Amino acid sequence: DVKVTQSSRYLVKRTGEKVFLECVQDMDHENMFWYRQDPGLGLRLIYFSYDVKMKEKGDIPEGYSVSREKKERFSLILESASTNQTSMYLCASSPGLWSSYEQYFGPGTRLTVT
Amino acid sequence: DQQVKQNSPSLSVQEGRISILNCDYTNSMFDYFLWYKKYPAEGPTFLISISSIKDKNEDGRFTVFLNKSAKHLSLHIVPSQPGDSAVYFCAASKATDMRFGAGTRLTVKP
């Protein structure tokens, strides 16, 4: 079974803090993704990575950065957290670049910025 | 710009009846379509998919139908069970570009 784990289930941070969200997958997948889920908007892609040290912007990269130093680990960084970044953050991985590859999701981190 | 739309935020059906969840998309370049199910406090899990070269795919109680001319897909669950109560996300993809709908919350009443 593919397992995608995220470092925290719930996180509360203050405005202006630097926030790190960690994601680890154990299936040697090439691709990793960060989404945020908001009511009425579904899942929106923030960044994805198709290889170590490679990254591509998704639809809403502003205010975020990512790091992938090892194949199994993909980190999302909020440089200076703001209240509009309060959301559910979901990490996912997939084995390849083809459309048919499903993505495997972690349980999510609910981030609240006060 | 939502390229994938699920216009029904919620759906309630009786146990044993059919559940039909709908999804529309705007980009004709999508070549694969997927449905994910999400329980509270868990990440979405893959349910069923269909390639753009097909119009139907069936897996047990779950069937996905694709109407390319209408840019519409639907998920049928027959018979519906209380354990099917969850949020269902429709997704459309082309290579690494996967777009999700806003989700439909299905409630199956015993």
Short mmCIF file of C-alpha atoms in Angstrom, two decimals:
data_model
loop_
_atom_site.label_atom_id
_atom_site.label_comp_id
_atom_site.label_asym_id
_atom_site.label_seq_id
_atom_site.Cartn_x
_atom_site.Cartn_y
_atom_site.Cartn_z
CA ASP A 1 0.00 0.00 0.00
CA VAL A 2 1.17 3.47 -0.87
CA LYS A 3 1.55 5.63 2.16
CA VAL A 4 1.74 9.39 2.11
CA THR A 5 2.24 11.00 5.47
CA GLN A 6 2.08 14.63 6.49
CA SER A 7 3.92 16.00 9.49
CA SER A 8 0.96 17.57 11.25
CA ARG A 9 -2.81 17.08 11.17
CA TYR A 10 -3.55 20.45 12.76
CA LEU A 11 -1.41 23.56 12.95
CA VAL A 12 -2.06 27.02 14.34
CA LYS A 13 0.34 29.81 13.40
CA ARG A 14 0.45 33.55 13.75
CA THR A 15 0.45 36.04 10.90
CA GLY A 16 3.97 36.63 9.61
CA GLU A 17 5.40 33.34 10.86
CA LYS A 18 7.34 31.05 8.54
CA VAL A 19 5.54 27.73 8.26
CA PHE A 20 6.89 24.37 7.09
CA LEU A 21 4.59 21.54 6.01
CA GLU A 22 6.32 18.23 5.43
CA CYS A 23 5.20 15.34 3.27
CA VAL A 24 6.80 11.91 2.91
CA GLN A 25 5.84 9.06 0.55
CA ASP A 26 7.18 5.53 0.77
CA MET A 27 6.55 4.20 -2.74
CA ASP A 28 9.45 5.71 -4.67
CA HIS A 29 7.07 7.89 -6.69
CA GLU A 30 8.53 10.39 -9.12
CA ASN A 31 5.89 13.08 -8.76
CA MET A 32 4.75 14.92 -5.68
CA PHE A 33 2.11 17.61 -5.33
CA TRP A 34 0.82 20.19 -2.87
CA TYR A 35 -2.82 21.28 -2.99
CA ARG A 36 -5.01 23.38 -0.83
CA GLN A 37 -8.66 22.55 -0.37
CA ASP A 38 -11.20 25.28 0.30
CA PRO A 39 -15.00 25.04 0.46
CA GLY A 40 -16.60 25.59 -2.92
CA LEU A 41 -13.24 25.62 -4.70
CA GLY A 42 -12.16 22.01 -4.55
CA LEU A 43 -8.48 21.17 -4.68
CA ARG A 44 -6.17 23.77 -6.18
CA LEU A 45 -2.60 22.96 -7.12
CA ILE A 46 0.07 25.07 -5.44
CA TYR A 47 3.29 23.37 -6.66
CA PHE A 48 4.40 20.04 -7.95
CA SER A 49 7.71 18.30 -8.41
CA TYR A 50 8.58 15.62 -10.97
CA ASP A 51 12.10 14.93 -9.70
CA VAL A 52 14.49 15.74 -6.89
CA LYS A 53 15.31 19.46 -6.83
CA MET A 54 12.79 20.11 -9.60
CA LYS A 55 9.63 22.12 -9.08
CA GLU A 56 6.85 23.61 -11.13
CA LYS A 57 4.29 26.23 -10.19
CA GLY A 58 0.68 25.25 -10.04
CA ASP A 59 -2.32 27.54 -10.18
CA ILE A 60 -1.79 29.41 -6.91
CA PRO A 61 1.93 29.54 -6.04
CA GLU A 62 1.95 33.08 -4.65
CA GLY A 63 3.04 33.18 -1.03
CA TYR A 64 4.39 29.63 -1.13
CA SER A 65 7.65 27.90 -1.95
CA VAL A 66 8.66 24.25 -2.00
CA SER A 67 11.69 22.10 -1.48
CA ARG A 68 12.47 18.59 -2.67
CA GLU A 69 15.95 17.52 -1.57
CA LYS A 70 15.12 13.81 -1.42
CA LYS A 71 12.82 11.78 -3.63
CA GLU A 72 10.52 10.75 -0.81
CA ARG A 73 10.11 14.16 0.80
CA PHE A 74 8.37 17.30 -0.46
CA SER A 75 8.07 20.37 1.75
CA LEU A 76 5.73 23.32 1.42
CA ILE A 77 6.91 26.59 2.91
CA LEU A 78 4.81 29.61 3.73
CA GLU A 79 7.39 32.37 3.87
CA SER A 80 5.21 34.77 5.86
CA ALA A 81 1.88 33.26 6.81
CA SER A 82 -1.26 35.31 6.25
CA THR A 83 -4.85 34.74 7.32
CA ASN A 84 -5.92 33.98 3.73
CA GLN A 85 -3.64 30.95 3.85
CA THR A 86 -5.88 29.33 6.44
CA SER A 87 -6.88 26.14 4.66
CA MET A 88 -6.60 22.37 4.41
CA TYR A 89 -3.31 21.41 2.75
CA LEU A 90 -3.06 18.09 0.96
CA CYS A 91 0.08 16.41 -0.30
CA ALA A 92 -0.07 13.76 -3.03
CA SER A 93 2.28 11.57 -5.01
CA SER A 94 2.05 9.65 -8.26
CA PRO A 95 4.37 7.22 -10.06
CA GLY A 96 4.67 8.97 -13.42
CA LEU A 97 3.76 11.76 -15.73
CA TRP A 98 0.94 10.10 -17.62
CA SER A 99 -2.63 11.28 -17.15
CA SER A 100 -3.75 7.80 -16.17
CA TYR A 101 -1.67 7.74 -13.03
CA GLU A 102 -3.85 8.30 -10.03
CA GLN A 103 -2.56 10.42 -7.23
CA TYR A 104 -2.21 9.14 -3.68
CA PHE A 105 -3.05 11.63 -1.00
CA GLY A 106 -1.93 12.17 2.55
CA PRO A 107 -4.46 12.84 5.33
CA GLY A 108 -4.08 16.60 5.11
CA THR A 109 -2.91 19.38 7.42
CA ARG A 110 -5.50 21.87 8.59
CA LEU A 111 -3.63 25.14 8.99
CA THR A 112 -5.11 28.08 10.84
CA VAL A 113 -3.34 31.43 10.65
CA THR A 114 -4.44 33.92 13.29
CA ASP B 1 -11.26 29.72 -13.98
CA GLN B 2 -12.75 26.43 -12.93
CA GLN B 3 -12.22 23.96 -15.71
CA VAL B 4 -14.01 21.21 -13.81
CA LYS B 5 -17.36 21.88 -12.21
CA GLN B 6 -19.55 19.90 -9.89
CA ASN B 7 -22.71 21.93 -9.69
CA SER B 8 -24.38 19.98 -6.91
CA PRO B 9 -22.70 20.62 -3.55
CA SER B 10 -24.75 17.88 -1.91
CA LEU B 11 -26.88 14.85 -2.68
CA SER B 12 -28.98 12.70 -0.39
CA VAL B 13 -30.27 9.25 -1.35
CA GLN B 14 -31.88 6.30 0.36
CA GLU B 15 -29.89 3.16 1.00
CA GLY B 16 -30.29 0.70 -1.87
CA ARG B 17 -31.16 3.35 -4.42
CA ILE B 18 -28.94 4.76 -7.17
CA SER B 19 -26.68 7.74 -6.55
CA ILE B 20 -25.75 9.83 -9.58
CA LEU B 21 -23.01 12.41 -9.24
CA ASN B 22 -22.36 14.77 -12.12
CA CYS B 23 -19.35 16.67 -13.39
CA ASP B 24 -18.77 19.06 -16.30
CA TYR B 25 -15.50 20.19 -17.80
CA THR B 26 -14.53 22.87 -20.27
CA ASN B 27 -11.14 21.83 -21.65
CA SER B 28 -11.38 19.33 -24.49
CA MET B 29 -7.66 18.52 -24.08
CA PHE B 30 -8.28 16.47 -20.95
CA ASP B 31 -7.66 12.82 -21.75
CA TYR B 32 -8.33 11.09 -18.46
CA PHE B 33 -11.04 11.48 -15.87
CA LEU B 34 -11.04 10.26 -12.30
CA TRP B 35 -13.30 10.16 -9.28
CA TYR B 36 -11.97 10.40 -5.76
CA LYS B 37 -13.78 9.81 -2.50
CA LYS B 38 -12.96 11.71 0.67
CA TYR B 39 -13.99 10.87 4.21
CA PRO B 40 -13.67 13.48 6.98
CA ALA B 41 -10.14 13.79 8.39
CA GLU B 42 -8.69 11.68 5.56
CA GLY B 43 -7.13 12.50 2.23
CA PRO B 44 -9.00 11.74 -1.01
CA THR B 45 -8.70 8.18 -2.26
CA PHE B 46 -8.96 7.07 -5.86
CA LEU B 47 -12.25 5.42 -6.76
CA ILE B 48 -12.56 4.89 -10.51
CA SER B 49 -11.30 6.41 -13.74
CA ILE B 50 -12.01 6.52 -17.46
CA SER B 51 -9.94 7.30 -20.50
CA SER B 52 -11.25 9.77 -23.05
CA ILE B 53 -11.36 6.99 -25.65
CA LYS B 54 -14.06 5.18 -23.70
CA ASP B 55 -17.58 6.12 -22.72
CA LYS B 56 -18.12 3.77 -19.81
CA ASN B 57 -16.10 2.05 -17.13
CA GLU B 58 -17.51 -0.20 -14.48
CA ASP B 59 -16.06 -1.48 -11.21
CA GLY B 60 -18.45 -3.33 -8.98
CA ARG B 61 -21.13 -0.95 -7.76
CA PHE B 62 -19.43 2.03 -9.39
CA THR B 63 -19.83 3.05 -13.03
CA VAL B 64 -18.45 6.16 -14.67
CA PHE B 65 -19.97 7.46 -17.90
CA LEU B 66 -18.26 9.93 -20.20
CA ASN B 67 -20.05 12.07 -22.80
CA LYS B 68 -17.28 13.86 -24.67
CA SER B 69 -19.55 15.87 -26.92
CA ALA B 70 -21.29 17.34 -23.87
CA LYS B 71 -18.04 17.48 -21.85
CA HIS B 72 -19.88 15.71 -19.08
CA LEU B 73 -19.18 12.75 -16.87
CA SER B 74 -21.18 11.06 -14.19
CA LEU B 75 -20.60 8.53 -11.45
CA HIS B 76 -23.34 6.00 -10.72
CA ILE B 77 -23.36 4.06 -7.47
CA VAL B 78 -25.77 1.12 -7.38
CA PRO B 79 -26.91 0.13 -4.85
CA SER B 80 -25.92 2.97 -2.54
CA GLN B 81 -24.77 2.04 0.96
CA PRO B 82 -24.40 4.17 4.11
CA GLY B 83 -20.63 3.64 3.92
CA ASP B 84 -20.66 5.51 0.60
CA SER B 85 -21.43 8.73 2.47
CA ALA B 86 -18.46 10.98 1.69
CA VAL B 87 -17.40 13.89 -0.47
CA TYR B 88 -16.79 12.90 -4.08
CA PHE B 89 -14.36 14.85 -6.24
CA CYS B 90 -14.31 14.68 -9.98
CA ALA B 91 -10.91 15.25 -11.64
CA ALA B 92 -9.78 15.71 -15.21
CA SER B 93 -6.19 15.39 -16.33
CA LYS B 94 -3.74 15.86 -19.15
CA ALA B 95 -0.23 14.62 -18.27
CA THR B 96 0.60 16.22 -14.90
CA ASP B 97 -2.15 18.81 -15.12
CA MET B 98 -4.98 17.47 -12.97
CA ARG B 99 -7.97 19.70 -12.21
CA PHE B 100 -10.48 18.99 -9.51
CA GLY B 101 -14.09 19.96 -9.07
CA ALA B 102 -15.38 21.47 -5.85
CA GLY B 103 -16.84 18.18 -4.67
CA THR B 104 -20.30 16.77 -3.98
CA ARG B 105 -21.21 15.60 -0.49
CA LEU B 106 -23.17 12.35 -0.76
CA THR B 107 -25.31 11.24 2.16
CA VAL B 108 -26.82 7.76 2.01
CA LYS B 109 -29.61 7.35 4.53
CA PRO B 110 -30.32 3.93 6.05
#
